[in-house]
Amino acid sequence: ELGEVEAGLGACEGVREAVVVAREDVPGDKRLVGYVVAKAGHTLDSTTLRSELKGRLPEYMVPSALVVLEALPLNANGKVDRKALPEPEQLEGDARGFTAPRTPTEQQLASIWSELLGAKQVGLGDSFFELGGHSLLATQAISRIRQTFQVELPLRALFEDAVLERLAARIDLAVHAGSGVRMPPLVPVARTDALPLSFAQQRLWFLDQLEPGGTSYNIPTAVRLSGELDVGALRRTFGELVRRHESLRTTFRALSGSPVQVVAPASEVPLTWVDLSGEADGEARAQALAEEEVRRPFDLERGPLFRVTLIRLSDVEHVLLLSVHHIVSDGWSRGVLVREVASLYGAYSTGQPSPLPELAVQYADYAAWQRDWLRGEVLEAQLAYWKRQLGGAPHALELPTDRPRPAVQTFRGSSCSVTMPLSLRDALWALSREEGATPFMTLLAAWQVLLSRYSGQDDISVGTPIAGRNRTELEGLIGFFINTLVLRTHVAGDATFRQVLRQVREVALGAYAHQEVPFEKLVEELKPERDMSRSSLFQVMFSLQNAPLPVAQLPTGLRLQPVDAEGDTAKFELSLDMGDRGQGLSASLEYNTDLFDAATAQRMLKHFSVLLEGIAARPDARVLDLPMLGEAERQRVLVEWNDTDVALPAEQGIAERFAAQARLTPDALAVVAPGEEALTYGALEAQANQLAHHLRSQGVGPEVLVGVCLERTPRLLVALLGILKAGGAYVPLDPSYP
């Protein structure tokens, strides 16, 4: 595996040479250390390299320390002298001015950061975000601070005091002031009474009642299994997984008109077996089966709401299809599921018991807790923020579409993607650090600028998912915790991008502080204008994936690699999903195919790429001055499409040329309008001539102006052409004027 790690490190941007060693400097702590030499003209830093490697290698194969050297030490034979490689801690610590935590609060906080960020050392002067933190990890950090110190700090505290020493001092002040935990404890509830649904579950249940059998809320996960597979251990794995997580054996039914959760006893999970090992096109068939699985509906009342299909491609290649309904799962849950499958299978395939601790609470406990806590003054205080924040927001984002909007919103969709260079990612990440913002905030600000430029509107509301797991007890559960926040930004044309980013930062921090209100409750309270053709409050989504599905290499040699299982649905008009994949900044745009063509979506991604390059180069430029067109498109739009010079006969005007065309094709359609009589060239010419004779009898001729106040119908063309034939000039008047 050292060779695989060295190859991955050597393929990173800007790396000329790389070597990896396994050190045992601390007894029982076997660690990988990577040493790299930069290519000419490149600079390397360990944080960027580690981030890139996480997109290439399993977590356990990413070196715990990375050291940048001017050159690798060589022995007399010209080979790397591994004994001469320097100690990593000393070099990295000295380079960043490492000072060890001193007080108990500093030491406990450093331990929390180290666990979350995967950092071996966290010093007093280290910044949470410079060590790799982002909004999701910040939420987890605040949750652990609440649990460890029994104080309630707002998420904003971590952004305002991101350096460990300052945040520790803030925690001490909060402890001294008695800023205790305000949330009630999350504890198991009795299973003797009816189990309520969470707010999010209730909305999906109602949607399913309106349109049973829909597949818009199916969550597919496909995992490629490479190596010898023990099918018996795999069956046992899923049996234990479903036993551990009640949500995977939950169904829903109405009781006295209200929905309740019904948790079935644990039992063996049906595993559908498909053998394609003898098929020449096995890979294509497996992909087709994955796509079919995405479109298979669930029955929320009868269940099961979790399905497992194993496709055999060969003795050492299988594809595992996992499909679950959104009402019992979410994006975070997919990661929990894959990690637990890897842990359980790794144990069972080697004759070991389950290594996973029992779960303290289940999803039904959370639903009851949410219903009990989020009411009265707590709910009103949260809702008051959202009413102020979203009051007076535009009803809709009016993006130009390729086709008329259907009267009822549809969910047919597709997607396209692009990967942007590492250099752009690094520049945007640096801008984020300058402004005390996260990459999510920077990319969201850029996306809202693009939407403003496309729509011509300066008040832009975008939806974004948030994990909704701001308590440590929820991090390991499979269930529907995800919430949707509506982030509203005013994109003034004379504002610089840096100013827009600062506004987005404040909006995001305010939203995070009031994330407890379920989106479904927000819609219910705000009562937005009802429009069956659009989603409520926002029509465009944005997300930055900071928690990709894990890759697992098991001791038995089996490798679990998640693969894409694409669907053909789109919950919103546009959904931009971005991620730092190590090789660059990825962007995937999901679009509603009843509104947009594939070429339009691809062009939008290209415009976004150019806009991001402009932002990275000139963050202080006005947003209206930032580029969106690439050089080739700029040449085509501004030069080629405007090269419309045509040599016309000097003695002929529009009236004469139209008359000539009418003589050539008198029966060809000239104008068609819905609900109106269509006119041929001959008929339009005859009616225009008749009008021209009348106008001349009224004194119309050269230099005479004739007012025209008509709707856009064939009569308007008759009038305009008749005035020109009479020798006059027309003055269009808007019929909507008073």
CSV table of N, CA, C and O in Angstrom, one decimal, residues 397-406 410 412-416 447 451 454 534 539-540 570 572-575 589-604:
chain,number,residue,atom,x,y,z
A,397,LEU,N,-37.8,33.4,-8.9
A,397,LEU,CA,-36.6,33.8,-9.7
A,397,LEU,C,-36.9,33.5,-11.1
A,397,LEU,O,-37.1,32.4,-11.6
A,398,GLU,N,-37.0,34.6,-11.9
A,398,GLU,CA,-37.4,34.5,-13.3
A,398,GLU,C,-36.2,34.3,-14.2
A,398,GLU,O,-35.7,35.2,-14.9
A,399,LEU,N,-35.8,33.0,-14.3
A,399,LEU,CA,-34.7,32.7,-15.2
A,399,LEU,C,-35.2,32.5,-16.6
A,399,LEU,O,-36.3,31.9,-16.8
A,400,PRO,N,-34.4,32.8,-17.6
A,400,PRO,CA,-34.8,32.5,-19.0
A,400,PRO,C,-34.8,31.0,-19.2
A,400,PRO,O,-33.8,30.4,-18.9
A,401,THR,N,-35.9,30.5,-19.7
A,401,THR,CA,-36.0,29.1,-20.0
A,401,THR,C,-36.1,28.8,-21.5
A,401,THR,O,-36.4,29.7,-22.3
A,402,ASP,N,-35.8,27.5,-21.8
A,402,ASP,CA,-35.9,27.1,-23.2
A,402,ASP,C,-37.3,26.8,-23.7
A,402,ASP,O,-37.6,26.8,-24.9
A,403,ARG,N,-38.2,26.5,-22.7
A,403,ARG,CA,-39.6,26.2,-23.1
A,403,ARG,C,-40.5,26.9,-22.1
A,403,ARG,O,-40.1,27.2,-21.0
A,404,PRO,N,-41.8,27.1,-22.5
A,404,PRO,CA,-42.7,27.7,-21.5
A,404,PRO,C,-42.8,26.8,-20.3
A,404,PRO,O,-42.8,25.6,-20.3
A,405,ARG,N,-43.1,27.4,-19.1
A,405,ARG,CA,-43.2,26.7,-17.9
A,405,ARG,C,-44.5,25.9,-17.8
A,405,ARG,O,-45.6,26.5,-18.1
A,406,PRO,N,-44.5,24.6,-17.5
A,406,PRO,CA,-45.7,23.9,-17.4
A,406,PRO,C,-46.6,24.4,-16.3
A,406,PRO,O,-46.1,25.0,-15.3
A,410,THR,N,-43.0,20.0,-12.8
A,410,THR,CA,-42.6,18.6,-13.1
A,410,THR,C,-41.3,18.4,-12.5
A,410,THR,O,-40.6,19.3,-12.0
A,412,ARG,N,-39.0,16.0,-14.0
A,412,ARG,CA,-38.1,15.3,-15.0
A,412,ARG,C,-36.8,16.0,-15.0
A,412,ARG,O,-36.8,17.2,-15.2
A,413,GLY,N,-35.7,15.3,-14.9
A,413,GLY,CA,-34.4,16.0,-14.9
A,413,GLY,C,-33.2,15.2,-15.5
A,413,GLY,O,-33.3,14.1,-15.8
A,414,SER,N,-32.1,15.9,-15.6
A,414,SER,CA,-30.9,15.4,-16.0
A,414,SER,C,-29.8,16.2,-15.4
A,414,SER,O,-30.1,17.1,-14.6
A,415,SER,N,-28.5,15.9,-15.7
A,415,SER,CA,-27.4,16.7,-15.1
A,415,SER,C,-26.2,16.7,-16.0
A,415,SER,O,-26.1,15.9,-16.9
A,416,CYS,N,-25.4,17.7,-15.8
A,416,CYS,CA,-24.1,17.8,-16.5
A,416,CYS,C,-23.1,18.2,-15.5
A,416,CYS,O,-23.4,18.8,-14.4
A,447,TRP,N,-22.5,31.9,-7.1
A,447,TRP,CA,-23.7,31.3,-7.7
A,447,TRP,C,-24.8,32.3,-7.8
A,447,TRP,O,-25.6,32.5,-8.7
A,451,LEU,N,-26.9,33.9,-11.0
A,451,LEU,CA,-28.3,33.9,-11.1
A,451,LEU,C,-28.9,35.3,-11.2
A,451,LEU,O,-29.8,35.5,-12.0
A,454,TYR,N,-28.2,36.3,-14.8
A,454,TYR,CA,-29.1,35.6,-15.8
A,454,TYR,C,-30.5,36.2,-15.7
A,454,TYR,O,-31.2,36.3,-16.7
A,534,ARG,N,-44.2,26.2,-9.5
A,534,ARG,CA,-42.9,26.4,-8.9
A,534,ARG,C,-42.9,25.8,-7.5
A,534,ARG,O,-43.9,25.7,-6.9
A,539,GLN,N,-36.4,28.4,-6.0
A,539,GLN,CA,-36.5,27.4,-7.1
A,539,GLN,C,-35.2,26.8,-7.5
A,539,GLN,O,-35.1,26.0,-8.4
A,540,VAL,N,-34.1,27.4,-6.9
A,540,VAL,CA,-32.7,26.9,-7.2
A,540,VAL,C,-32.0,26.5,-5.9
A,540,VAL,O,-32.1,27.2,-4.9
A,570,ALA,N,-35.4,15.8,-11.1
A,570,ALA,CA,-34.9,17.1,-10.6
A,570,ALA,C,-35.9,17.7,-9.7
A,570,ALA,O,-37.0,18.0,-10.1
A,572,PHE,N,-35.8,20.5,-8.2
A,572,PHE,CA,-35.9,22.0,-8.4
A,572,PHE,C,-35.5,22.3,-9.9
A,572,PHE,O,-35.1,21.5,-10.6
A,573,GLU,N,-35.7,23.6,-10.2
A,573,GLU,CA,-35.4,24.0,-11.6
A,573,GLU,C,-33.9,23.8,-11.9
A,573,GLU,O,-33.5,23.3,-12.9
A,574,LEU,N,-33.1,24.2,-10.9
A,574,LEU,CA,-31.6,24.0,-11.0
A,574,LEU,C,-31.1,23.7,-9.6
A,574,LEU,O,-31.5,24.2,-8.6
A,575,SER,N,-30.1,22.7,-9.6
A,575,SER,CA,-29.5,22.4,-8.4
A,575,SER,C,-28.0,22.3,-8.7
A,575,SER,O,-27.6,21.4,-9.4
A,589,LEU,N,-24.5,20.2,-12.3
A,589,LEU,CA,-25.7,21.0,-12.4
A,589,LEU,C,-26.8,20.0,-12.8
A,589,LEU,O,-26.9,19.5,-13.9
A,590,GLU,N,-27.8,19.9,-11.8
A,590,GLU,CA,-29.0,19.1,-12.1
A,590,GLU,C,-30.1,20.1,-12.6
A,590,GLU,O,-30.2,21.2,-12.0
A,591,TYR,N,-30.8,19.8,-13.7
A,591,TYR,CA,-31.7,20.8,-14.2
A,591,TYR,C,-33.0,20.1,-14.7
A,591,TYR,O,-33.0,18.9,-15.0
A,592,ASN,N,-34.1,20.8,-14.6
A,592,ASN,CA,-35.4,20.3,-15.0
A,592,ASN,C,-35.5,20.3,-16.6
A,592,ASN,O,-35.3,21.4,-17.2
A,593,THR,N,-35.6,19.2,-17.2
A,593,THR,CA,-35.6,19.0,-18.6
A,593,THR,C,-36.8,19.6,-19.3
A,593,THR,O,-36.8,19.7,-20.5
A,594,ASP,N,-37.9,19.9,-18.5
A,594,ASP,CA,-39.1,20.5,-19.1
A,594,ASP,C,-38.9,22.0,-19.3
A,594,ASP,O,-39.7,22.7,-19.9
A,595,LEU,N,-37.8,22.5,-18.7
A,595,LEU,CA,-37.5,24.0,-18.7
A,595,LEU,C,-36.2,24.3,-19.5
A,595,LEU,O,-36.1,25.3,-20.2
A,596,PHE,N,-35.2,23.4,-19.3
A,596,PHE,CA,-33.9,23.7,-19.9
A,596,PHE,C,-33.4,22.6,-20.8
A,596,PHE,O,-33.6,21.4,-20.5
A,597,ASP,N,-32.7,23.0,-21.8
A,597,ASP,CA,-32.0,22.0,-22.7
A,597,ASP,C,-30.6,21.7,-22.1
A,597,ASP,O,-30.1,22.5,-21.3
A,598,ALA,N,-30.1,20.6,-22.5
A,598,ALA,CA,-28.7,20.2,-22.0
A,598,ALA,C,-27.7,21.2,-22.4
A,598,ALA,O,-26.8,21.6,-21.6
A,599,ALA,N,-27.8,21.8,-23.6
A,599,ALA,CA,-26.8,22.8,-24.1
A,599,ALA,C,-26.9,24.1,-23.2
A,599,ALA,O,-25.9,24.7,-22.9
A,600,THR,N,-28.1,24.4,-22.7
A,600,THR,CA,-28.2,25.6,-21.8
A,600,THR,C,-27.5,25.3,-20.5
A,600,THR,O,-26.8,26.2,-20.0
A,601,ALA,N,-27.8,24.1,-19.9
A,601,ALA,CA,-27.1,23.8,-18.6
A,601,ALA,C,-25.6,23.8,-18.8
A,601,ALA,O,-24.9,24.3,-17.9
A,602,GLN,N,-25.1,23.2,-19.8
A,602,GLN,CA,-23.7,23.1,-20.0
A,602,GLN,C,-23.1,24.5,-20.2
A,602,GLN,O,-22.0,24.9,-19.7
A,603,ARG,N,-23.8,25.4,-20.9
A,603,ARG,CA,-23.4,26.8,-21.1
A,603,ARG,C,-23.4,27.5,-19.8
A,603,ARG,O,-22.5,28.3,-19.5
A,604,MET,N,-24.4,27.3,-18.9
A,604,MET,CA,-24.4,27.9,-17.6
A,604,MET,C,-23.2,27.5,-16.8
A,604,MET,O,-22.6,28.3,-16.1
